[in-house]
mmCIF file of C-alpha atoms in Angstrom:
data_model
loop_
_atom_site.group_PDB
_atom_site.id
_atom_site.type_symbol
_atom_site.label_atom_id
_atom_site.label_comp_id
_atom_site.label_asym_id
_atom_site.label_seq_id
_atom_site.Cartn_x
_atom_site.Cartn_y
_atom_site.Cartn_z
ATOM 1 C CA MET L 1 156.431 121.216 143.369
ATOM 2 C CA ILE L 2 159.990 119.899 143.858
ATOM 3 C CA HIS L 3 160.681 116.366 142.324
ATOM 4 C CA HIS L 4 163.670 114.148 143.208
ATOM 5 C CA VAL L 5 164.962 112.333 140.606
ATOM 6 C CA THR L 6 167.499 109.554 140.290
ATOM 7 C CA VAL L 7 169.621 109.255 137.609
ATOM 8 C CA LEU L 8 172.103 106.108 136.943
ATOM 9 C CA VAL L 9 175.023 106.942 134.533
ATOM 10 C CA PHE L 10 177.181 103.961 133.147
ATOM 11 C CA LEU L 11 179.630 103.059 130.881
ATOM 12 C CA LYS L 12 178.306 101.274 128.060
ATOM 13 C CA GLU L 13 178.977 97.537 127.845
ATOM 14 C CA GLY L 14 182.545 96.961 125.749
ATOM 15 C CA VAL L 15 183.917 100.367 126.810
ATOM 16 C CA LEU L 16 186.917 99.960 128.913
ATOM 17 C CA ASP L 17 186.355 101.154 132.519
ATOM 18 C CA THR L 18 189.511 102.168 133.857
ATOM 19 C CA GLN L 19 188.572 103.348 137.231
ATOM 20 C CA GLY L 20 186.394 99.973 137.636
ATOM 21 C CA LYS L 21 189.784 98.092 136.793
ATOM 22 C CA ALA L 22 191.723 99.887 139.029
ATOM 23 C CA VAL L 23 189.144 99.400 142.040
ATOM 24 C CA LEU L 24 189.016 95.934 141.056
ATOM 25 C CA SER L 25 192.840 95.288 140.801
ATOM 26 C CA VAL L 26 193.062 97.080 145.015
ATOM 27 C CA LEU L 27 189.991 95.071 146.153
ATOM 28 C CA LEU L 28 191.603 92.013 144.957
ATOM 29 C CA HIS L 29 194.722 93.250 146.592
ATOM 30 C CA ALA L 30 193.378 93.849 149.894
ATOM 31 C CA GLY L 31 192.080 90.223 150.019
ATOM 32 C CA HIS L 32 188.438 90.327 148.612
ATOM 33 C CA SER L 33 189.408 87.439 146.551
ATOM 34 C CA ASP L 34 185.878 86.638 145.159
ATOM 35 C CA VAL L 35 185.358 89.775 143.325
ATOM 36 C CA ARG L 36 185.124 89.340 139.651
ATOM 37 C CA ASP L 37 184.436 92.689 137.756
ATOM 38 C CA VAL L 38 183.600 96.275 139.141
ATOM 39 C CA ARG L 39 182.362 98.989 137.091
ATOM 40 C CA ILE L 40 182.308 102.623 138.304
ATOM 41 C CA GLY L 41 179.072 104.997 137.340
ATOM 42 C CA LYS L 42 177.377 108.125 138.330
ATOM 43 C CA TYR L 43 174.300 108.650 140.727
ATOM 44 C CA ILE L 44 173.030 111.830 140.537
ATOM 45 C CA GLN L 45 169.959 113.329 142.766
ATOM 46 C CA LEU L 46 168.225 116.331 140.646
ATOM 47 C CA GLN L 47 165.775 118.569 143.004
ATOM 48 C CA ILE L 48 163.396 119.986 139.628
ATOM 49 C CA GLU L 49 160.946 122.857 140.373
ATOM 50 C CA SER L 50 157.966 121.625 138.128
ATOM 51 C CA PRO L 51 154.288 121.127 138.213
ATOM 52 C CA THR L 52 154.008 118.061 137.208
ATOM 53 C CA ARG L 53 155.697 114.674 137.418
ATOM 54 C CA GLU L 54 155.803 114.253 133.465
ATOM 55 C CA GLU L 55 157.529 117.484 133.303
ATOM 56 C CA ALA L 56 160.182 116.843 135.955
ATOM 57 C CA LEU L 57 161.263 113.599 133.952
ATOM 58 C CA LYS L 58 161.507 115.229 130.455
ATOM 59 C CA GLN L 59 163.797 118.090 132.231
ATOM 60 C CA ALA L 60 165.623 115.352 133.545
ATOM 61 C CA ASN L 61 166.214 113.673 130.044
ATOM 62 C CA ALA L 62 166.792 116.834 128.354
ATOM 63 C CA MET L 63 169.668 117.763 131.094
ATOM 64 C CA CYS L 64 170.993 114.333 130.488
ATOM 65 C CA GLU L 65 171.276 114.877 126.881
ATOM 66 C CA ASP L 66 172.595 118.120 127.153
ATOM 67 C CA LEU L 67 175.075 118.046 130.008
ATOM 68 C CA LEU L 68 175.015 115.006 132.276
ATOM 69 C CA VAL L 69 175.730 112.064 130.019
ATOM 70 C CA ASN L 70 178.487 111.301 127.039
ATOM 71 C CA SER L 71 175.973 109.401 124.927
ATOM 72 C CA ILE L 72 179.177 108.309 122.595
ATOM 73 C CA ILE L 73 180.040 105.845 125.574
ATOM 74 C CA GLU L 74 177.365 106.247 128.519
ATOM 75 C CA GLU L 75 173.856 104.883 129.497
ATOM 76 C CA TYR L 76 171.449 106.236 131.542
ATOM 77 C CA THR L 77 168.013 105.566 133.292
ATOM 78 C CA VAL L 78 165.935 108.505 134.792
ATOM 79 C CA LYS L 79 163.572 107.411 138.029
ATOM 80 C CA LEU L 80 161.451 109.560 140.180
ATOM 81 C CA ARG L 81 162.410 109.229 143.754
ATOM 82 C CA GLY L 82 158.816 111.092 145.281
ATOM 83 C CA GLU L 83 157.464 114.056 145.982
ATOM 84 C CA GLU L 84 157.010 116.616 148.373
ATOM 85 C CA ASP L 85 155.735 120.458 148.726
ATOM 86 C CA ALA L 86 158.625 122.932 147.755
ATOM 87 C CA MET U 1 177.704 81.501 140.899
ATOM 88 C CA ILE U 2 178.107 85.096 139.999
ATOM 89 C CA HIS U 3 176.223 87.399 141.945
ATOM 90 C CA HIS U 4 175.388 91.093 140.400
ATOM 91 C CA VAL U 5 175.511 93.641 143.351
ATOM 92 C CA THR U 6 174.676 97.295 142.916
ATOM 93 C CA VAL U 7 176.339 99.820 145.275
ATOM 94 C CA LEU U 8 175.002 103.304 145.650
ATOM 95 C CA VAL U 9 177.439 105.653 147.444
ATOM 96 C CA PHE U 10 176.362 108.983 148.402
ATOM 97 C CA LEU U 11 177.596 111.939 150.516
ATOM 98 C CA LYS U 12 175.601 112.477 154.063
ATOM 99 C CA GLU U 13 173.410 114.982 154.239
ATOM 100 C CA GLY U 14 174.824 118.275 155.621
ATOM 101 C CA VAL U 15 178.330 117.413 153.334
ATOM 102 C CA LEU U 16 178.845 119.904 150.802
ATOM 103 C CA ASP U 17 178.953 118.249 147.716
ATOM 104 C CA THR U 18 181.625 120.586 145.800
ATOM 105 C CA GLN U 19 181.059 118.512 142.449
ATOM 106 C CA GLY U 20 177.104 118.819 142.820
ATOM 107 C CA LYS U 21 177.552 122.310 143.137
ATOM 108 C CA ALA U 22 179.551 122.854 140.038
ATOM 109 C CA VAL U 23 177.037 120.725 137.879
ATOM 110 C CA LEU U 24 174.070 122.885 139.392
ATOM 111 C CA SER U 25 175.675 126.059 138.382
ATOM 112 C CA VAL U 26 176.613 124.519 134.758
ATOM 113 C CA LEU U 27 173.105 123.584 134.402
ATOM 114 C CA LEU U 28 171.852 126.845 135.309
ATOM 115 C CA HIS U 29 173.858 128.555 133.008
ATOM 116 C CA ALA U 30 172.623 125.998 130.186
ATOM 117 C CA GLY U 31 169.164 127.294 130.529
ATOM 118 C CA HIS U 32 167.600 124.459 133.106
ATOM 119 C CA SER U 33 166.243 127.120 135.413
ATOM 120 C CA ASP U 34 164.116 124.674 136.770
ATOM 121 C CA VAL U 35 166.813 122.359 138.594
ATOM 122 C CA ARG U 36 167.409 123.396 142.463
ATOM 123 C CA ASP U 37 169.885 121.237 143.586
ATOM 124 C CA VAL U 38 172.411 118.626 142.059
ATOM 125 C CA ARG U 39 173.802 115.855 144.304
ATOM 126 C CA ILE U 40 176.332 113.810 142.771
ATOM 127 C CA GLY U 41 177.261 109.907 144.126
ATOM 128 C CA LYS U 42 178.474 106.878 142.719
ATOM 129 C CA TYR U 43 176.768 103.571 141.114
ATOM 130 C CA ILE U 44 179.142 100.771 141.576
ATOM 131 C CA GLN U 45 178.420 97.230 139.969
ATOM 132 C CA LEU U 46 179.915 94.601 141.483
ATOM 133 C CA GLN U 47 180.284 90.868 139.966
ATOM 134 C CA ILE U 48 181.033 88.518 143.329
ATOM 135 C CA GLU U 49 181.885 85.225 143.064
ATOM 136 C CA SER U 50 179.812 83.464 145.604
ATOM 137 C CA PRO U 51 177.690 80.102 146.823
ATOM 138 C CA THR U 52 174.627 82.034 148.156
ATOM 139 C CA ARG U 53 173.067 85.638 147.435
ATOM 140 C CA GLU U 54 173.586 86.062 151.562
ATOM 141 C CA GLU U 55 177.473 86.144 151.446
ATOM 142 C CA ALA U 56 177.782 87.944 148.474
ATOM 143 C CA LEU U 57 176.038 90.622 150.107
ATOM 144 C CA LYS U 58 177.959 90.261 153.300
ATOM 145 C CA GLN U 59 181.233 90.178 150.924
ATOM 146 C CA ALA U 60 179.905 93.330 149.269
ATOM 147 C CA ASN U 61 179.074 95.141 152.417
ATOM 148 C CA ALA U 62 183.130 94.192 153.714
ATOM 149 C CA MET U 63 184.183 95.771 150.839
ATOM 150 C CA CYS U 64 182.035 98.817 151.243
ATOM 151 C CA GLU U 65 183.371 99.273 154.783
ATOM 152 C CA ASP U 66 187.119 98.298 153.740
ATOM 153 C CA LEU U 67 187.532 100.830 150.734
ATOM 154 C CA LEU U 68 184.412 101.780 148.843
ATOM 155 C CA VAL U 69 182.841 103.990 151.139
ATOM 156 C CA ASN U 70 184.667 106.966 153.117
ATOM 157 C CA SER U 71 182.279 106.372 156.421
ATOM 158 C CA ILE U 72 182.767 109.645 157.575
ATOM 159 C CA ILE U 73 181.313 111.557 154.952
ATOM 160 C CA GLU U 74 179.372 108.902 153.024
ATOM 161 C CA GLU U 75 176.427 106.709 153.437
ATOM 162 C CA TYR U 76 175.784 103.727 151.115
ATOM 163 C CA THR U 77 172.847 101.229 150.248
ATOM 164 C CA VAL U 78 174.015 97.486 148.540
ATOM 165 C CA LYS U 79 171.502 95.766 146.590
ATOM 166 C CA LEU U 80 171.219 92.122 144.760
ATOM 167 C CA ARG U 81 170.668 92.820 140.945
ATOM 168 C CA GLY U 82 170.239 89.359 140.052
ATOM 169 C CA GLU U 83 171.916 85.880 139.659
ATOM 170 C CA GLU U 84 173.242 83.989 136.692
ATOM 171 C CA ASP U 85 175.506 81.206 136.220
ATOM 172 C CA ALA U 86 179.222 81.520 135.957
#
């Protein structure tokens, strides 16, 4: 069974988000004067073949720890989106 | 009042996600043999100064249309995360 897992990766509080600051500056210059802060992270959609939801979540967490997330500066959340037959 | 708005930006179905394919390949080579597909989008957190939730959402949508989203190849969702005093 294919499980759809959503991973959100974002910089830890206090880590300077240079990409976000650049976008903030562009938004302000484009006339969006009410924006106060912008922080940009990653939205990763994984399809994982696994017999159970629990195993899919475990695999997704392992992928985050191994490769997808730099745990020194980033945090992440993992969530199952739904199920469908392979 | 500061409104926290979350924007998820992702490639439209059918648009080739080269970044996702690269990550898929690396995950497979790293031994995560159960992963079937990876798609990578952006997770944008906006802080918007606005009197009402509705106005904050409207502003966020305007920012997406103007700058944050390439509507030819991308789709997006906008969601209020919560409210707190400025």
